[in-house]
Amino acid sequence: MDDIETICANSFRNFHTKGFDYLCLSRTPELTRKIYFFDGELSQLPELVMPHDHRYAFVTTVLSGAVRNKTFTPLPGIRPELKALAPLYDRFEYRTPLNGGDGFAWVREEHVREHSGGVYTRGRHYRSERHHVHTLDIRCEGTVIMLEQLADEVPMDAPTSAWRRAGDRTPPNLDGLYERMAPDHARLRIGQFLDLIGNR
């Protein structure tokens, strides 16, 4: 585990959406370990955030609660007779503010097919590849997951992608998100994590 100053420099409150805390326990170019805490009414949302891909592969382990990993397949060249199986989405480029980016920019409309993702409970885990498109459905309040993020496969200056049901090309608003985590709150979250893994 990194020292508290490094943890705070890499950790955020209201990460991607309000009520989502991101505690980064350790970070190297090869492996980053981070804990996601989901509070408030996030379990009432059908999706935590927009479906999206990543710049890295990662393994997720559920430490408490339950989460559904909803997966999707973009179908930009779909045959007309199959369009009823894949609703129309707006595709956005995403350049994360964490790396100096300016957020979302609309790219185009394309059809996207949703798959029935599995529900994972305490102790279960799954792997996502860089190109996999997914979002999370938090199934109960107080859900906590650990991500083991592998090395970046996409250059830092290249965008990732996100999708939203077609109809509003306005980029999502990031105001009030990505707040730095204060040391006292980081210590609280570290304590909760250690309790969950039985290491305190």
PDB file of C-alpha atoms in Angstrom:
ATOM      1  CA  MET A   1       0.000   0.000   0.000  1.00  0.00           C
ATOM      2  CA  ASP A   2       1.256   3.489  -0.861  1.00  0.00           C
ATOM      3  CA  ASP A   3       1.762   6.178   1.809  1.00  0.00           C
ATOM      4  CA  ILE A   4      -1.227   8.371   2.688  1.00  0.00           C
ATOM      5  CA  GLU A   5       0.010  11.362   0.653  1.00  0.00           C
ATOM      6  CA  THR A   6       0.309   9.244  -2.502  1.00  0.00           C
ATOM      7  CA  ILE A   7      -3.037   7.563  -1.853  1.00  0.00           C
ATOM      8  CA  CYS A   8      -4.741  10.975  -1.544  1.00  0.00           C
ATOM      9  CA  ALA A   9      -3.041  12.252  -4.697  1.00  0.00           C
ATOM     10  CA  ASN A  10      -4.534   9.340  -6.660  1.00  0.00           C
ATOM     11  CA  SER A  11      -7.939   9.004  -4.937  1.00  0.00           C
ATOM     12  CA  PHE A  12     -11.216  10.812  -5.588  1.00  0.00           C
ATOM     13  CA  ARG A  13     -14.668  11.411  -4.177  1.00  0.00           C
ATOM     14  CA  ASN A  14     -17.648  11.596  -6.532  1.00  0.00           C
ATOM     15  CA  PHE A  15     -15.684   9.686  -9.147  1.00  0.00           C
ATOM     16  CA  HIS A  16     -17.701   9.597 -12.413  1.00  0.00           C
ATOM     17  CA  THR A  17     -20.915  10.136 -10.418  1.00  0.00           C
ATOM     18  CA  LYS A  18     -22.008  11.493  -7.005  1.00  0.00           C
ATOM     19  CA  GLY A  19     -21.645   9.013  -4.141  1.00  0.00           C
ATOM     20  CA  PHE A  20     -18.878   6.967  -5.778  1.00  0.00           C
ATOM     21  CA  ASP A  21     -15.556   7.013  -3.876  1.00  0.00           C
ATOM     22  CA  TYR A  22     -12.371   5.788  -5.574  1.00  0.00           C
ATOM     23  CA  LEU A  23      -9.572   4.863  -3.162  1.00  0.00           C
ATOM     24  CA  CYS A  24      -6.285   4.106  -4.960  1.00  0.00           C
ATOM     25  CA  LEU A  25      -4.212   1.905  -2.657  1.00  0.00           C
ATOM     26  CA  SER A  26      -1.180   1.523  -4.950  1.00  0.00           C
ATOM     27  CA  ARG A  27      -0.188   2.544  -8.464  1.00  0.00           C
ATOM     28  CA  THR A  28       2.601   1.400 -10.794  1.00  0.00           C
ATOM     29  CA  PRO A  29       2.707   1.287 -14.601  1.00  0.00           C
ATOM     30  CA  GLU A  30       2.132  -2.481 -14.427  1.00  0.00           C
ATOM     31  CA  LEU A  31      -0.532  -2.760 -11.697  1.00  0.00           C
ATOM     32  CA  THR A  32      -2.907  -0.398  -9.902  1.00  0.00           C
ATOM     33  CA  ARG A  33      -5.054  -1.558  -6.975  1.00  0.00           C
ATOM     34  CA  LYS A  34      -8.130   0.529  -6.261  1.00  0.00           C
ATOM     35  CA  ILE A  35     -11.248   0.171  -4.136  1.00  0.00           C
ATOM     36  CA  TYR A  36     -14.649   1.514  -5.235  1.00  0.00           C
ATOM     37  CA  PHE A  37     -17.235   2.427  -2.574  1.00  0.00           C
ATOM     38  CA  PHE A  38     -20.859   2.993  -3.652  1.00  0.00           C
ATOM     39  CA  ASP A  39     -22.996   5.017  -1.236  1.00  0.00           C
ATOM     40  CA  GLY A  40     -26.340   6.785  -1.163  1.00  0.00           C
ATOM     41  CA  GLU A  41     -28.921   6.017  -3.807  1.00  0.00           C
ATOM     42  CA  LEU A  42     -26.565   4.564  -6.426  1.00  0.00           C
ATOM     43  CA  SER A  43     -28.274   1.191  -6.019  1.00  0.00           C
ATOM     44  CA  GLN A  44     -31.480   2.825  -7.344  1.00  0.00           C
ATOM     45  CA  LEU A  45     -29.886   3.670 -10.705  1.00  0.00           C
ATOM     46  CA  PRO A  46     -30.286   1.236 -13.640  1.00  0.00           C
ATOM     47  CA  GLU A  47     -26.684   2.023 -14.627  1.00  0.00           C
ATOM     48  CA  LEU A  48     -23.913   3.574 -12.566  1.00  0.00           C
ATOM     49  CA  VAL A  49     -22.414   5.415 -15.550  1.00  0.00           C
ATOM     50  CA  MET A  50     -22.672   5.302 -19.362  1.00  0.00           C
ATOM     51  CA  PRO A  51     -21.469   2.083 -21.027  1.00  0.00           C
ATOM     52  CA  HIS A  52     -17.776   2.532 -21.811  1.00  0.00           C
ATOM     53  CA  ASP A  53     -14.494   0.853 -22.692  1.00  0.00           C
ATOM     54  CA  HIS A  54     -11.088   1.345 -21.024  1.00  0.00           C
ATOM     55  CA  ARG A  55      -7.432   1.883 -21.789  1.00  0.00           C
ATOM     56  CA  TYR A  56      -6.464  -1.230 -19.780  1.00  0.00           C
ATOM     57  CA  ALA A  57      -7.652  -4.697 -18.789  1.00  0.00           C
ATOM     58  CA  PHE A  58      -8.671  -5.278 -15.162  1.00  0.00           C
ATOM     59  CA  VAL A  59      -9.956  -7.847 -12.679  1.00  0.00           C
ATOM     60  CA  THR A  60     -12.844  -6.954 -10.358  1.00  0.00           C
ATOM     61  CA  THR A  61     -13.486  -8.651  -6.994  1.00  0.00           C
ATOM     62  CA  VAL A  62     -16.612  -7.941  -4.940  1.00  0.00           C
ATOM     63  CA  LEU A  63     -15.742  -7.233  -1.290  1.00  0.00           C
ATOM     64  CA  SER A  64     -19.301  -6.569  -0.105  1.00  0.00           C
ATOM     65  CA  GLY A  65     -22.785  -6.235  -1.575  1.00  0.00           C
ATOM     66  CA  ALA A  66     -23.553  -7.181  -5.155  1.00  0.00           C
ATOM     67  CA  VAL A  67     -23.017  -5.784  -8.633  1.00  0.00           C
ATOM     68  CA  ARG A  68     -24.209  -6.685 -12.103  1.00  0.00           C
ATOM     69  CA  ASN A  69     -21.633  -6.275 -14.868  1.00  0.00           C
ATOM     70  CA  LYS A  70     -23.721  -5.150 -17.862  1.00  0.00           C
ATOM     71  CA  THR A  71     -21.910  -5.724 -21.166  1.00  0.00           C
ATOM     72  CA  PHE A  72     -22.540  -4.325 -24.646  1.00  0.00           C
ATOM     73  CA  THR A  73     -21.397  -4.772 -28.250  1.00  0.00           C
ATOM     74  CA  PRO A  74     -21.318  -1.756 -30.601  1.00  0.00           C
ATOM     75  CA  LEU A  75     -22.535  -2.726 -34.078  1.00  0.00           C
ATOM     76  CA  PRO A  76     -21.657   0.143 -36.426  1.00  0.00           C
ATOM     77  CA  GLY A  77     -22.132  -2.001 -39.552  1.00  0.00           C
ATOM     78  CA  ILE A  78     -25.309  -3.860 -38.534  1.00  0.00           C
ATOM     79  CA  ARG A  79     -27.609  -5.219 -41.243  1.00  0.00           C
ATOM     80  CA  PRO A  80     -30.975  -3.372 -41.455  1.00  0.00           C
ATOM     81  CA  GLU A  81     -33.029  -6.449 -40.539  1.00  0.00           C
ATOM     82  CA  LEU A  82     -31.147  -6.803 -37.230  1.00  0.00           C
ATOM     83  CA  LYS A  83     -31.502  -3.201 -36.046  1.00  0.00           C
ATOM     84  CA  ALA A  84     -34.496  -4.052 -33.835  1.00  0.00           C
ATOM     85  CA  LEU A  85     -32.109  -6.151 -31.696  1.00  0.00           C
ATOM     86  CA  ALA A  86     -29.703  -3.261 -31.133  1.00  0.00           C
ATOM     87  CA  PRO A  87     -31.031   0.188 -30.140  1.00  0.00           C
ATOM     88  CA  LEU A  88     -29.432   3.346 -31.472  1.00  0.00           C
ATOM     89  CA  TYR A  89     -26.845   5.013 -29.204  1.00  0.00           C
ATOM     90  CA  ASP A  90     -24.773   8.187 -29.344  1.00  0.00           C
ATOM     91  CA  ARG A  91     -21.061   7.425 -29.199  1.00  0.00           C
ATOM     92  CA  PHE A  92     -18.753   9.862 -27.413  1.00  0.00           C
ATOM     93  CA  GLU A  93     -14.987  10.125 -27.180  1.00  0.00           C
ATOM     94  CA  TYR A  94     -13.836  10.488 -23.581  1.00  0.00           C
ATOM     95  CA  ARG A  95     -10.656  12.198 -22.463  1.00  0.00           C
ATOM     96  CA  THR A  96     -10.491  11.926 -18.698  1.00  0.00           C
ATOM     97  CA  PRO A  97      -9.874  15.084 -16.647  1.00  0.00           C
ATOM     98  CA  LEU A  98      -7.579  12.928 -14.478  1.00  0.00           C
ATOM     99  CA  ASN A  99      -5.084  12.977 -17.367  1.00  0.00           C
ATOM    100  CA  GLY A 100      -5.712  16.610 -18.339  1.00  0.00           C
ATOM    101  CA  GLY A 101      -8.569  15.850 -20.746  1.00  0.00           C
ATOM    102  CA  ASP A 102     -11.717  17.907 -21.289  1.00  0.00           C
ATOM    103  CA  GLY A 103     -14.348  15.164 -20.951  1.00  0.00           C
ATOM    104  CA  PHE A 104     -16.798  14.007 -23.618  1.00  0.00           C
ATOM    105  CA  ALA A 105     -17.166  14.840 -27.323  1.00  0.00           C
ATOM    106  CA  TRP A 106     -19.898  13.418 -29.564  1.00  0.00           C
ATOM    107  CA  VAL A 107     -18.670  11.176 -32.412  1.00  0.00           C
ATOM    108  CA  ARG A 108     -21.635   9.502 -34.179  1.00  0.00           C
ATOM    109  CA  GLU A 109     -24.732   7.378 -33.789  1.00  0.00           C
ATOM    110  CA  GLU A 110     -24.410   3.604 -33.885  1.00  0.00           C
ATOM    111  CA  HIS A 111     -26.397   0.548 -32.878  1.00  0.00           C
ATOM    112  CA  VAL A 112     -25.409  -1.203 -29.652  1.00  0.00           C
ATOM    113  CA  ARG A 113     -26.555  -4.574 -28.376  1.00  0.00           C
ATOM    114  CA  GLU A 114     -26.861  -5.222 -24.616  1.00  0.00           C
ATOM    115  CA  HIS A 115     -26.084  -8.652 -23.172  1.00  0.00           C
ATOM    116  CA  SER A 116     -27.433 -10.173 -19.971  1.00  0.00           C
ATOM    117  CA  GLY A 117     -24.529  -9.623 -17.594  1.00  0.00           C
ATOM    118  CA  GLY A 118     -23.893 -11.717 -14.512  1.00  0.00           C
ATOM    119  CA  VAL A 119     -24.495 -10.621 -10.915  1.00  0.00           C
ATOM    120  CA  TYR A 120     -21.451 -10.928  -8.658  1.00  0.00           C
ATOM    121  CA  THR A 121     -21.551 -11.108  -4.867  1.00  0.00           C
ATOM    122  CA  ARG A 122     -18.921 -11.091  -2.117  1.00  0.00           C
ATOM    123  CA  GLY A 123     -15.824 -13.102  -3.046  1.00  0.00           C
ATOM    124  CA  ARG A 124     -16.686 -13.450  -6.745  1.00  0.00           C
ATOM    125  CA  HIS A 125     -14.621 -11.848  -9.481  1.00  0.00           C
ATOM    126  CA  TYR A 126     -14.522 -11.257 -13.225  1.00  0.00           C
ATOM    127  CA  ARG A 127     -12.050  -9.968 -15.815  1.00  0.00           C
ATOM    128  CA  SER A 128     -12.641  -7.239 -18.398  1.00  0.00           C
ATOM    129  CA  GLU A 129     -10.435  -6.667 -21.422  1.00  0.00           C
ATOM    130  CA  ARG A 130      -9.557  -3.191 -22.645  1.00  0.00           C
ATOM    131  CA  HIS A 131     -12.009  -3.284 -25.564  1.00  0.00           C
ATOM    132  CA  HIS A 132     -14.953  -4.684 -23.590  1.00  0.00           C
ATOM    133  CA  VAL A 133     -17.851  -2.240 -23.257  1.00  0.00           C
ATOM    134  CA  HIS A 134     -19.642  -2.342 -19.916  1.00  0.00           C
ATOM    135  CA  THR A 135     -21.291  -0.488 -17.091  1.00  0.00           C
ATOM    136  CA  LEU A 136     -22.288  -1.488 -13.570  1.00  0.00           C
ATOM    137  CA  ASP A 137     -25.663  -1.951 -11.924  1.00  0.00           C
ATOM    138  CA  ILE A 138     -25.092  -1.634  -8.164  1.00  0.00           C
ATOM    139  CA  ARG A 139     -27.537  -4.085  -6.599  1.00  0.00           C
ATOM    140  CA  CYS A 140     -27.468  -2.933  -2.967  1.00  0.00           C
ATOM    141  CA  GLU A 141     -26.315   0.025  -0.903  1.00  0.00           C
ATOM    142  CA  GLY A 142     -22.842  -0.286   0.601  1.00  0.00           C
ATOM    143  CA  THR A 143     -21.412  -2.343  -2.247  1.00  0.00           C
ATOM    144  CA  VAL A 144     -17.593  -2.288  -2.339  1.00  0.00           C
ATOM    145  CA  ILE A 145     -15.428  -3.705  -5.125  1.00  0.00           C
ATOM    146  CA  MET A 146     -11.686  -3.986  -5.709  1.00  0.00           C
ATOM    147  CA  LEU A 147     -10.151  -3.473  -9.145  1.00  0.00           C
ATOM    148  CA  GLU A 148      -6.713  -4.713 -10.126  1.00  0.00           C
ATOM    149  CA  GLN A 149      -5.887  -2.597 -13.148  1.00  0.00           C
ATOM    150  CA  LEU A 150      -3.233  -3.903 -15.531  1.00  0.00           C
ATOM    151  CA  ALA A 151      -0.867  -1.903 -17.738  1.00  0.00           C
ATOM    152  CA  ASP A 152      -2.302   0.653 -20.170  1.00  0.00           C
ATOM    153  CA  GLU A 153      -2.822  -0.645 -23.704  1.00  0.00           C
ATOM    154  CA  VAL A 154      -4.088   2.670 -25.113  1.00  0.00           C
ATOM    155  CA  PRO A 155      -1.769   5.719 -25.184  1.00  0.00           C
ATOM    156  CA  MET A 156      -2.531   8.438 -22.637  1.00  0.00           C
ATOM    157  CA  ASP A 157      -3.247  10.989 -25.373  1.00  0.00           C
ATOM    158  CA  ALA A 158      -5.798   8.746 -27.142  1.00  0.00           C
ATOM    159  CA  PRO A 159      -9.473   8.835 -26.065  1.00  0.00           C
ATOM    160  CA  THR A 160     -11.588   5.965 -24.839  1.00  0.00           C
ATOM    161  CA  SER A 161     -15.286   5.693 -25.794  1.00  0.00           C
ATOM    162  CA  ALA A 162     -18.655   5.867 -24.059  1.00  0.00           C
ATOM    163  CA  TRP A 163     -22.219   5.313 -25.302  1.00  0.00           C
ATOM    164  CA  ARG A 164     -25.616   6.755 -24.327  1.00  0.00           C
ATOM    165  CA  ARG A 165     -29.069   6.035 -25.765  1.00  0.00           C
ATOM    166  CA  ALA A 166     -29.516   8.274 -28.808  1.00  0.00           C
ATOM    167  CA  GLY A 167     -31.470  11.488 -28.540  1.00  0.00           C
ATOM    168  CA  ASP A 168     -29.235  13.972 -26.726  1.00  0.00           C
ATOM    169  CA  ARG A 169     -25.843  14.745 -28.198  1.00  0.00           C
ATOM    170  CA  THR A 170     -25.006  17.175 -25.397  1.00  0.00           C
ATOM    171  CA  PRO A 171     -21.845  15.912 -23.664  1.00  0.00           C
ATOM    172  CA  PRO A 172     -22.437  14.759 -20.062  1.00  0.00           C
ATOM    173  CA  ASN A 173     -21.710  17.400 -17.428  1.00  0.00           C
ATOM    174  CA  LEU A 174     -18.721  16.684 -15.163  1.00  0.00           C
ATOM    175  CA  ASP A 175     -19.318  19.561 -12.709  1.00  0.00           C
ATOM    176  CA  GLY A 176     -18.896  18.508  -9.076  1.00  0.00           C
ATOM    177  CA  LEU A 177     -17.075  15.284  -9.933  1.00  0.00           C
ATOM    178  CA  TYR A 178     -13.473  14.132  -9.353  1.00  0.00           C
ATOM    179  CA  GLU A 179     -12.920  15.821  -5.985  1.00  0.00           C
ATOM    180  CA  ARG A 180      -9.576  15.050  -4.353  1.00  0.00           C
ATOM    181  CA  MET A 181      -9.901  12.793  -1.305  1.00  0.00           C
ATOM    182  CA  ALA A 182      -8.838  14.370   1.995  1.00  0.00           C
ATOM    183  CA  PRO A 183      -6.485  12.365   4.265  1.00  0.00           C
ATOM    184  CA  ASP A 184      -9.110  11.852   6.996  1.00  0.00           C
ATOM    185  CA  HIS A 185     -11.602  10.434   4.514  1.00  0.00           C
ATOM    186  CA  ALA A 186      -8.921   8.271   2.907  1.00  0.00           C
ATOM    187  CA  ARG A 187      -8.012   6.823   6.322  1.00  0.00           C
ATOM    188  CA  LEU A 188     -11.705   6.091   6.952  1.00  0.00           C
ATOM    189  CA  ARG A 189     -11.971   4.250   3.646  1.00  0.00           C
ATOM    190  CA  ILE A 190      -8.718   2.351   4.255  1.00  0.00           C
ATOM    191  CA  GLY A 191     -10.141   1.207   7.599  1.00  0.00           C
ATOM    192  CA  GLN A 192     -13.335   0.018   5.927  1.00  0.00           C
ATOM    193  CA  PHE A 193     -11.314  -1.879   3.339  1.00  0.00           C
ATOM    194  CA  LEU A 194      -9.142  -3.556   5.990  1.00  0.00           C
ATOM    195  CA  ASP A 195     -12.270  -4.573   7.920  1.00  0.00           C
ATOM    196  CA  LEU A 196     -13.747  -6.124   4.789  1.00  0.00           C
ATOM    197  CA  ILE A 197     -10.680  -8.251   4.128  1.00  0.00           C
ATOM    198  CA  GLY A 198     -10.238  -9.120   7.829  1.00  0.00           C
ATOM    199  CA  ASN A 199      -6.840  -7.500   8.110  1.00  0.00           C
ATOM    200  CA  ARG A 200      -7.325  -5.287  11.144  1.00  0.00           C
TER     201      ARG A 200
END
